[in-house]
CSV table of C-alpha atoms in Angstrom, one decimal:
chain,number,residue,atom,x,y,z
A,1,MET,CA,124.9,-19.4,34.9
A,2,SER,CA,121.8,-17.5,36.0
A,3,PHE,CA,119.9,-16.1,33.1
A,4,THR,CA,116.7,-14.1,32.6
A,5,PRO,CA,115.6,-12.4,29.4
A,6,GLU,CA,115.0,-9.0,31.0
A,7,GLY,CA,117.0,-5.8,31.3
A,8,LYS,CA,120.4,-4.9,30.0
A,9,GLY,CA,122.9,-7.5,28.9
A,10,TRP,CA,120.7,-10.6,28.5
A,11,ILE,CA,121.2,-10.9,24.8
A,12,PRO,CA,125.1,-11.1,25.0
A,13,LYS,CA,124.7,-13.5,27.9
A,14,TYR,CA,122.4,-15.7,25.8
A,15,HIS,CA,125.0,-15.9,23.1
A,16,GLU,CA,127.8,-16.5,25.7
A,17,MET,CA,125.8,-19.5,26.9
A,18,VAL,CA,125.4,-20.7,23.3
A,19,ALA,CA,129.2,-20.5,22.8
A,20,LYS,CA,129.8,-22.6,25.9
A,21,GLY,CA,127.3,-25.2,24.7
A,22,GLU,CA,124.8,-24.5,27.5
A,23,ILE,CA,122.2,-23.7,24.9
A,24,PRO,CA,122.5,-26.1,21.9
A,25,LEU,CA,121.2,-24.6,18.7
A,26,ASP,CA,119.8,-27.9,17.3
A,27,VAL,CA,117.6,-27.4,14.3
A,28,ASP,CA,115.5,-30.1,12.6
A,29,GLN,CA,116.1,-30.0,8.9
A,30,TYR,CA,113.0,-31.5,7.3
A,31,GLU,CA,112.7,-32.4,3.6
A,32,PHE,CA,110.9,-29.3,2.8
A,33,ASP,CA,111.7,-25.7,1.7
A,34,PRO,CA,112.9,-23.1,4.2
A,35,GLU,CA,109.4,-21.8,4.9
A,36,LYS,CA,108.1,-25.3,5.9
A,37,ASN,CA,111.2,-25.8,7.9
A,38,LEU,CA,110.6,-22.6,9.9
A,39,TYR,CA,106.9,-23.6,10.4
A,40,LEU,CA,107.8,-27.1,11.7
A,41,ASN,CA,110.5,-25.8,14.0
A,42,VAL,CA,108.3,-23.2,15.7
A,43,HIS,CA,104.9,-24.8,15.6
A,44,ASP,CA,104.9,-26.5,18.9
A,45,THR,CA,106.4,-23.5,20.7
A,46,GLY,CA,103.1,-21.5,20.5
A,47,LEU,CA,104.7,-18.6,18.6
A,48,ILE,CA,102.2,-19.1,15.7
A,49,TYR,CA,99.2,-18.8,18.0
A,50,GLY,CA,100.4,-16.0,20.2
A,51,TYR,CA,100.9,-18.0,23.4
A,52,PRO,CA,104.4,-19.3,24.3
A,53,THR,CA,104.5,-22.9,25.5
A,54,ASN,CA,108.1,-24.0,24.7
A,55,PHE,CA,111.4,-22.4,23.6
A,56,ILE,CA,113.1,-23.3,20.4
A,57,PHE,CA,116.6,-23.7,21.8
A,58,TYR,CA,116.7,-22.6,25.5
A,59,PRO,CA,116.8,-26.0,27.4
A,60,ASP,CA,114.6,-25.0,30.4
A,61,GLU,CA,110.9,-25.3,30.5
A,62,MET,CA,108.7,-22.2,30.5
A,63,GLY,CA,107.1,-21.0,33.7
A,64,LYS,CA,109.8,-19.3,35.7
A,65,TRP,CA,109.5,-16.0,33.9
A,66,SER,CA,106.6,-13.7,33.0
A,67,THR,CA,104.7,-14.6,29.8
A,68,SER,CA,106.0,-11.4,28.2
A,69,ASN,CA,109.7,-12.2,29.0
A,70,SER,CA,109.2,-15.8,27.8
A,71,TYR,CA,107.6,-14.6,24.6
A,72,LYS,CA,110.4,-12.1,24.1
A,73,LEU,CA,113.0,-14.8,24.3
A,74,LEU,CA,111.0,-17.1,22.0
A,75,LEU,CA,110.7,-14.4,19.4
A,76,TYR,CA,114.4,-13.7,19.6
A,77,GLU,CA,115.1,-17.4,19.1
A,78,GLY,CA,112.8,-17.4,16.1
A,79,PHE,CA,115.1,-14.8,14.4
A,80,ILE,CA,118.1,-17.0,15.3
A,81,LEU,CA,116.3,-20.0,13.8
A,82,SER,CA,115.6,-18.1,10.6
A,83,ASN,CA,119.3,-17.2,10.3
A,84,ILE,CA,120.4,-20.8,10.8
A,85,LEU,CA,117.8,-22.1,8.2
A,86,ASN,CA,119.1,-19.5,5.7
A,87,GLY,CA,122.8,-20.3,6.3
A,88,SER,CA,123.6,-17.1,8.2
A,89,SER,CA,125.3,-16.6,11.5
A,90,SER,CA,123.4,-17.8,14.6
A,91,GLU,CA,124.5,-14.7,16.4
A,92,LEU,CA,122.1,-12.0,15.3
A,93,ASP,CA,123.4,-8.6,14.2
A,94,PRO,CA,121.5,-6.2,16.4
A,95,LYS,CA,121.7,-3.5,13.8
A,96,GLU,CA,120.0,-5.8,11.3
A,97,LEU,CA,117.1,-6.3,13.7
A,98,ILE,CA,116.8,-2.6,14.5
A,99,ASP,CA,116.8,-1.8,10.8
A,100,PHE,CA,114.2,-4.5,10.1
A,101,TYR,CA,111.8,-3.1,12.7
A,102,GLU,CA,112.4,0.5,11.8
A,103,THR,CA,111.4,-0.4,8.2
A,104,LEU,CA,108.5,-2.5,9.3
A,105,ASN,CA,107.1,0.3,11.5
A,106,HIS,CA,108.6,3.4,9.8
A,107,LYS,CA,105.6,5.7,10.4
A,108,LYS,CA,105.2,4.7,14.0
A,109,ALA,CA,109.0,4.9,14.6
A,110,LYS,CA,108.9,8.5,13.5
A,111,LYS,CA,105.6,9.5,15.0
A,112,PHE,CA,105.5,7.7,18.3
A,113,GLY,CA,109.1,6.9,18.9
A,114,LEU,CA,109.3,3.2,18.6
A,115,PHE,CA,112.8,3.3,20.1
A,116,LYS,CA,112.0,5.9,22.7
A,117,GLY,CA,113.3,4.9,26.1
A,118,ALA,CA,116.0,2.6,24.7
A,119,SER,CA,119.5,3.5,25.7
A,120,GLY,CA,122.8,1.8,25.8
A,121,ASP,CA,124.3,-0.4,23.1
A,122,ASP,CA,122.4,-2.0,20.2
A,123,HIS,CA,121.6,-5.1,22.1
A,124,ASP,CA,119.8,-3.0,24.8
A,125,ILE,CA,117.9,-1.3,22.0
A,126,VAL,CA,116.8,-4.7,20.6
A,127,ASP,CA,115.6,-5.7,24.1
A,128,SER,CA,113.5,-2.5,24.4
A,129,LEU,CA,112.3,-2.8,20.8
A,130,LEU,CA,111.0,-6.4,21.3
A,131,SER,CA,109.4,-5.5,24.6
A,132,LYS,CA,107.5,-2.6,23.0
A,133,ARG,CA,106.6,-4.8,20.0
A,134,LEU,CA,105.1,-7.5,22.2
A,135,ASN,CA,103.1,-5.2,24.4
A,136,ILE,CA,99.5,-4.5,23.3
A,137,LYS,CA,96.8,-2.3,24.5
A,138,ILE,CA,93.0,-2.8,24.6
A,139,HIS,CA,90.4,-0.6,26.2
A,140,GLY,CA,93.3,1.6,27.3
A,141,GLU,CA,95.1,-1.0,29.5
A,142,SER,CA,98.1,-3.0,28.7
A,143,PHE,CA,97.5,-6.7,29.4
A,144,TRP,CA,98.4,-10.2,28.4
A,145,LEU,CA,95.5,-12.5,27.6
A,146,ASN,CA,96.3,-16.2,28.1
A,147,TYR,CA,95.4,-17.0,24.5
A,148,LEU,CA,96.3,-15.3,21.3
A,149,SER,CA,97.8,-12.2,22.8
A,150,ASN,CA,100.1,-10.4,20.5
A,151,SER,CA,98.8,-12.6,17.7
A,152,PHE,CA,100.4,-10.8,14.8
A,153,ILE,CA,104.0,-11.2,16.1
A,154,TYR,CA,104.3,-14.4,14.0
A,155,THR,CA,104.1,-12.1,10.9
A,156,ASP,CA,107.2,-10.3,12.0
A,157,LEU,CA,109.1,-13.6,11.9
A,158,ILE,CA,107.6,-14.6,8.6
A,159,LEU,CA,108.6,-11.3,6.9
A,160,TYR,CA,112.1,-11.4,8.4
A,161,HIS,CA,112.5,-15.0,7.2
A,162,LYS,CA,111.3,-14.0,3.7
A,163,LEU,CA,113.9,-11.2,3.6
A,164,LYS,CA,116.6,-13.6,4.7
A,165,MET,CA,115.5,-15.9,1.8
A,166,GLY,CA,116.1,-13.1,-0.6
A,167,TYR,CA,112.6,-11.7,-1.2
A,168,LYS,CA,112.3,-8.0,-1.8
A,169,PHE,CA,109.3,-6.0,-0.7
A,170,PRO,CA,108.9,-2.5,-2.1
A,171,ASN,CA,107.1,-1.4,1.0
A,172,LEU,CA,107.6,-3.7,4.0
A,173,GLU,CA,105.3,-1.7,6.3
A,174,GLN,CA,102.5,-1.8,3.8
A,175,ARG,CA,103.0,-5.5,3.2
A,176,ILE,CA,102.5,-6.4,6.9
A,177,GLN,CA,99.4,-4.2,7.0
A,178,ASP,CA,98.0,-5.9,4.0
A,179,ILE,CA,98.6,-9.3,5.6
A,180,GLN,CA,97.0,-8.2,8.9
A,181,LYS,CA,94.0,-6.7,7.2
A,182,ALA,CA,93.5,-9.9,5.1
A,183,ALA,CA,93.8,-12.0,8.3
A,184,LEU,CA,91.2,-10.0,10.0
A,185,HIS,CA,88.8,-10.3,7.1
A,186,ILE,CA,89.3,-14.1,7.1
A,187,ILE,CA,88.6,-14.1,10.9
A,188,ILE,CA,85.3,-12.1,10.3
A,189,ALA,CA,84.2,-14.4,7.4
A,190,ALA,CA,85.0,-17.5,9.6
A,191,THR,CA,83.2,-16.0,12.6
A,192,THR,CA,80.1,-15.2,10.6
A,193,SER,CA,80.1,-18.3,8.4
A,194,ASN,CA,77.3,-20.0,10.3
A,195,GLY,CA,75.4,-16.8,11.1
A,196,ILE,CA,76.3,-16.9,14.8
A,197,ILE,CA,79.1,-14.9,16.5
A,198,GLY,CA,80.0,-16.8,19.6
A,199,GLU,CA,81.7,-15.3,22.7
A,200,LYS,CA,85.0,-17.1,22.1
A,201,GLU,CA,85.0,-16.2,18.4
A,202,LYS,CA,84.5,-12.5,19.3
A,203,ALA,CA,87.3,-12.8,21.8
A,204,VAL,CA,89.7,-14.1,19.1
A,205,PHE,CA,88.7,-11.3,16.8
A,206,ASP,CA,89.2,-8.6,19.5
A,207,MET,CA,92.7,-10.1,20.3
A,208,PHE,CA,93.8,-10.0,16.7
A,209,LEU,CA,92.4,-6.5,16.1
A,210,ALA,CA,94.2,-5.2,19.3
A,211,SER,CA,97.4,-6.9,18.1
A,212,SER,CA,97.4,-5.4,14.6
A,213,SER,CA,99.5,-2.4,13.6
A,214,LEU,CA,96.8,-1.0,11.4
A,215,PRO,CA,95.8,2.7,11.5
A,216,ASP,CA,92.8,3.6,13.6
A,217,TYR,CA,90.6,4.2,10.6
A,218,ASP,CA,91.3,0.7,9.3
A,219,LYS,CA,90.5,-0.8,12.7
A,220,ASN,CA,87.2,1.1,12.9
A,221,GLU,CA,86.3,0.0,9.4
A,222,ILE,CA,87.1,-3.7,10.3
A,223,GLU,CA,85.0,-3.5,13.5
A,224,HIS,CA,82.0,-2.3,11.4
A,225,LEU,CA,82.6,-5.2,9.0
A,226,LEU,CA,82.2,-7.6,11.9
A,227,LYS,CA,78.8,-6.2,12.6
A,228,ALA,CA,77.8,-6.1,9.0
A,229,GLY,CA,79.2,-9.5,8.2
A,230,LEU,CA,81.6,-10.7,5.5
A,231,THR,CA,81.1,-13.7,3.3
A,232,PHE,CA,83.7,-16.0,1.7
A,233,TYR,CA,83.0,-14.3,-1.7
A,234,ASP,CA,83.9,-10.9,-0.2
A,235,LEU,CA,87.5,-12.0,0.6
A,236,VAL,CA,90.3,-10.3,-1.3
A,237,LEU,CA,93.8,-11.6,-0.5
A,238,PRO,CA,97.1,-9.9,-1.1
A,239,GLU,CA,99.0,-11.0,-4.2
A,240,GLU,CA,102.0,-13.3,-4.3
A,241,LEU,CA,101.3,-15.1,-1.1
A,242,THR,CA,103.8,-17.8,-0.3
A,243,TRP,CA,103.1,-21.1,1.5
A,244,ILE,CA,103.8,-19.9,5.0
A,245,VAL,CA,101.4,-17.0,4.9
A,246,ARG,CA,98.7,-19.1,3.2
A,247,ARG,CA,99.1,-21.8,5.8
A,248,TRP,CA,98.8,-19.2,8.6
A,249,PHE,CA,95.6,-17.8,7.0
A,250,LEU,CA,94.1,-21.2,7.0
A,251,GLU,CA,95.1,-21.9,10.6
A,252,ILE,CA,93.7,-18.7,12.0
A,253,ALA,CA,90.4,-19.5,10.3
A,254,LEU,CA,90.5,-22.9,12.0
A,255,ILE,CA,91.3,-21.3,15.3
A,256,VAL,CA,88.2,-19.2,15.1
A,257,ILE,CA,85.9,-22.0,14.0
A,258,LEU,CA,87.4,-24.5,16.5
A,259,ALA,CA,86.9,-22.0,19.4
A,260,ASP,CA,83.8,-24.0,20.4
A,261,ASN,CA,85.4,-27.3,19.4
A,262,VAL,CA,82.7,-27.9,16.8
A,263,ILE,CA,82.7,-27.5,13.1
A,264,ASP,CA,79.1,-27.3,11.7
A,265,PRO,CA,78.3,-28.0,8.0
A,266,LYS,CA,78.3,-24.3,7.1
A,267,GLU,CA,81.7,-23.8,8.8
A,268,GLN,CA,83.1,-26.9,7.0
A,269,ASP,CA,81.9,-25.5,3.7
A,270,PHE,CA,83.6,-22.2,4.4
A,271,LEU,CA,86.8,-23.9,5.3
A,272,GLU,CA,86.9,-26.0,2.2
A,273,LYS,CA,86.2,-23.0,0.0
A,274,LEU,CA,88.9,-21.0,1.8
A,275,ALA,CA,91.4,-23.9,1.5
A,276,ASN,CA,90.8,-24.1,-2.2
A,277,LYS,CA,91.2,-20.3,-2.5
A,278,LEU,CA,94.5,-20.6,-0.7
A,279,GLU,CA,95.5,-23.4,-3.1
A,280,PHE,CA,95.4,-26.2,-0.4
A,281,SER,CA,94.0,-29.7,-0.9
A,282,LYS,CA,91.5,-31.4,1.4
A,283,TYR,CA,94.5,-33.4,2.8
A,284,GLU,CA,96.2,-30.1,3.7
A,285,LEU,CA,93.1,-28.7,5.3
A,286,ASP,CA,92.9,-31.8,7.5
A,287,ASP,CA,96.6,-31.4,8.2
A,288,ALA,CA,96.1,-27.8,9.4
A,289,GLN,CA,93.2,-28.9,11.7
A,290,ASN,CA,95.3,-31.7,13.0
A,291,SER,CA,98.2,-29.3,13.7
A,292,ILE,CA,96.1,-27.0,15.8
A,293,GLN,CA,94.3,-29.7,17.7
A,294,SER,CA,97.6,-31.6,18.3
A,295,PHE,CA,99.2,-28.4,19.6
A,296,ILE,CA,96.4,-28.0,22.1
A,297,LEU,CA,96.7,-31.7,23.1
A,298,ASN,CA,100.5,-31.5,23.6
A,299,ASN,CA,100.2,-28.3,25.7
A,300,PHE,CA,96.9,-28.7,27.4
A,301,GLU,CA,98.2,-28.2,30.9
A,302,LYS,CA,100.1,-25.0,29.8
A,303,LEU,CA,97.1,-23.3,28.3
A,304,PRO,CA,95.0,-21.7,31.0
A,305,TYR,CA,92.2,-20.9,28.6
A,306,LEU,CA,91.5,-24.6,28.5
A,307,THR,CA,90.1,-25.2,31.9
A,308,ASP,CA,87.4,-27.7,31.0
A,309,LYS,CA,88.7,-31.2,30.7
A,310,SER,CA,85.8,-32.1,28.4
A,311,GLU,CA,87.3,-29.8,25.8
A,312,PHE,CA,90.5,-31.8,25.9
A,313,GLN,CA,88.5,-35.1,25.6
A,314,GLN,CA,86.6,-33.6,22.6
A,315,ILE,CA,89.8,-32.7,20.8
A,316,TYR,CA,91.6,-35.9,21.7
A,317,GLY,CA,88.6,-37.9,20.5
A,318,SER,CA,88.5,-36.1,17.2
A,319,ILE,CA,92.1,-36.8,16.3
A,320,THR,CA,92.0,-40.3,17.7
A,321,LYS,CA,89.1,-41.1,15.4
A,322,LYS,CA,91.0,-39.9,12.4
A,323,VAL,CA,94.0,-42.0,13.2
A,324,VAL,CA,92.0,-45.1,14.0
A,325,LYS,CA,89.9,-44.8,10.8
A,326,ALA,CA,93.0,-44.3,8.6
A,327,VAL,CA,94.8,-47.3,10.2
A,328,THR,CA,91.9,-49.7,10.4
A,329,ASN,CA,90.8,-49.0,6.8
A,330,ASN,CA,94.3,-49.9,5.6
A,331,LYS,CA,95.2,-52.5,8.2
A,332,GLU,CA,96.5,-55.2,5.8
A,333,LYS,CA,98.6,-52.8,3.8
A,334,ILE,CA,100.1,-51.3,6.9
A,335,LEU,CA,100.9,-54.8,8.4
A,336,GLN,CA,102.6,-55.7,5.1
A,337,GLU,CA,104.7,-52.6,5.1
A,338,LEU,CA,105.6,-53.0,8.8
A,339,SER,CA,106.7,-56.6,8.2
A,340,GLU,CA,109.4,-55.1,5.9
A,341,SER,CA,110.6,-52.4,8.3
A,342,LYS,CA,111.8,-54.1,11.5
A,343,GLU,CA,113.6,-50.9,12.7
A,344,LEU,CA,110.3,-48.9,12.5
A,345,VAL,CA,108.5,-51.6,14.5
A,346,ALA,CA,111.3,-51.8,17.1
A,347,LEU,CA,111.2,-48.0,17.6
A,348,ILE,CA,107.5,-47.8,17.9
A,349,LYS,CA,107.6,-50.7,20.4
A,350,LYS,CA,110.3,-48.9,22.3
A,351,SER,CA,108.2,-45.7,22.4
A,352,THR,CA,105.6,-47.5,24.5
A,353,THR,CA,108.0,-47.8,27.4
A,354,LYS,CA,110.4,-44.9,27.1
A,355,GLU,CA,110.7,-41.5,25.4
A,356,LEU,CA,112.4,-41.7,22.0
A,357,SER,CA,115.4,-39.5,21.3
A,358,ARG,CA,115.1,-36.6,18.8
A,359,ASP,CA,117.0,-38.7,16.2
A,360,GLU,CA,114.8,-41.7,16.8
A,361,LYS,CA,111.6,-39.6,16.4
A,362,LYS,CA,113.0,-38.3,13.1
A,363,LYS,CA,113.6,-41.9,11.9
A,364,VAL,CA,110.1,-42.9,12.8
A,365,ARG,CA,108.6,-39.8,11.1
A,366,LYS,CA,110.6,-40.5,7.9
A,367,GLN,CA,109.7,-44.2,7.8
A,368,LEU,CA,106.1,-43.5,8.5
A,369,GLY,CA,106.2,-41.0,5.7
A,370,ASP,CA,107.7,-43.7,3.4
A,371,LEU,CA,104.9,-46.0,4.5
A,372,ALA,CA,102.3,-43.4,3.8
A,373,LYS,CA,103.5,-43.0,0.2
A,374,SER,CA,101.9,-46.3,-0.6
A,375,ILE,CA,98.7,-45.7,1.3
A,376,PRO,CA,96.8,-42.5,0.1
A,377,ALA,CA,94.6,-42.4,3.3
A,378,LEU,CA,97.8,-41.8,5.3
A,379,THR,CA,99.1,-38.9,3.2
A,380,VAL,CA,98.1,-36.5,5.9
A,381,PHE,CA,100.9,-37.9,8.1
A,382,MET,CA,103.5,-36.8,5.4
A,383,LEU,CA,102.4,-33.2,5.5
A,384,PRO,CA,103.9,-30.6,7.9
A,385,GLY,CA,101.5,-31.1,10.7
A,386,GLY,CA,102.0,-34.8,10.6
A,387,ALA,CA,105.1,-34.4,12.8
A,388,ILE,CA,102.8,-33.0,15.5
A,389,LEU,CA,100.6,-36.1,15.3
A,390,LEU,CA,103.5,-38.4,15.9
A,391,PRO,CA,102.9,-39.0,19.7
A,392,ILE,CA,99.3,-40.0,19.0
A,393,VAL,CA,100.3,-42.3,16.2
A,394,LEU,CA,103.0,-44.0,18.3
A,395,LYS,CA,100.5,-44.5,21.1
A,396,LEU,CA,97.7,-46.0,18.9
A,397,LEU,CA,99.6,-48.2,16.5
A,398,PRO,CA,100.6,-51.0,18.9
A,399,ASN,CA,97.0,-51.2,20.1
A,400,LEU,CA,95.4,-51.1,16.7
A,401,LEU,CA,97.9,-53.6,15.2
A,402,PRO,CA,99.1,-55.8,18.1
A,403,SER,CA,100.2,-58.7,15.8
A,404,ALA,CA,102.9,-56.5,14.3
A,405,PHE,CA,104.5,-55.9,17.7
A,406,GLN,CA,104.4,-59.3,19.3
A,407,SER,CA,107.6,-60.8,18.0
A,408,ASN,CA,110.2,-61.7,20.7
A,409,LYS,CA,112.9,-61.0,18.1
A,410,LEU,CA,111.5,-57.5,17.5
A,411,GLU,CA,111.3,-56.9,21.2
A,412,GLU,CA,114.9,-57.7,21.7
A,413,GLU,CA,115.8,-55.5,18.8
A,414,GLY,CA,113.8,-52.7,20.3
A,415,GLU,CA,115.6,-53.0,23.6
A,416,ASN,CA,119.0,-53.0,21.9
A,417,GLU,CA,118.3,-49.7,20.0
């Protein structure tokens, strides 16, 4: 069946394909709460960072549609994912989405006609609504930047997910503006933490500011703050921040600071203070950095903003060093643990010659997590971003610990998996 996420009728057609089994709604259920489940299932899609690289459910690769249409489908799948994680129907109620966005943008819906131009049934209104929501303007022209465009769309999914989890917000529109304002303040503080505002850092700030739904007077005030500077001690965060928002705040600070692929001592100090303010440990800060760098590594060829291969090598080198250090410093303990887990060794060995299935990857992740429980230095691999590190770990372990993978018996077991 031909399908494109554009124009009238694509949403019913999508659900028709789901009903026929052409789009399997497979969801990874990790041993975490619904927020961390949402994060882990969308992380490698690019939704968090404003650049779509993979769909959540749709089986085809991205590339055959425009970025805006791909992002629209990805966001729609994000809402489906939230429903599934919260035990609701996978077929979204269009009226529920319309009500959500009308509440989220109540003033704009009334003043500027958020639904203006939408006609037909409720599915067509949702299509028009998502298209308008994804479109941003800067310097008077609509455009899509290849990196971090529509950067605040992830907050839509976060708040929708929180509502599905049963959270109540007295003023949803004010809540999203408070989150966006805090995010922009964090970006400014991160940008100016070493006293230098780089070109890439400024571009990230401009993209987030253009993507925000803040009133013009707030945007003007925030632009002045960038010029005046903002320190860590000036940061005031909204109350009652849950894990998924705090994690996102930490990752956008890292996005800014990693724009030049270097973290200098002043920037590192800022990140550690911010992580502490957000109630994250040093391990969790490392995990967030690993998540971002691993996303870039896993999607390097899909991200046009990374045209310099030296940037890829820098990031790969950084993550590789972390894995090598953690493994070599705990070599004997890891060998002992592996000797008691023949299935894990067989799967890792198999991964060197063929792609593991989704179930096999989940087994490896779980067993590596069990292994990490006895080795503090490997705790980072148990955290949410550890799942993103899996391809690198699988590649390095056989080279770092060859003696654990040389048994003919294990080789036979690996081939029989």
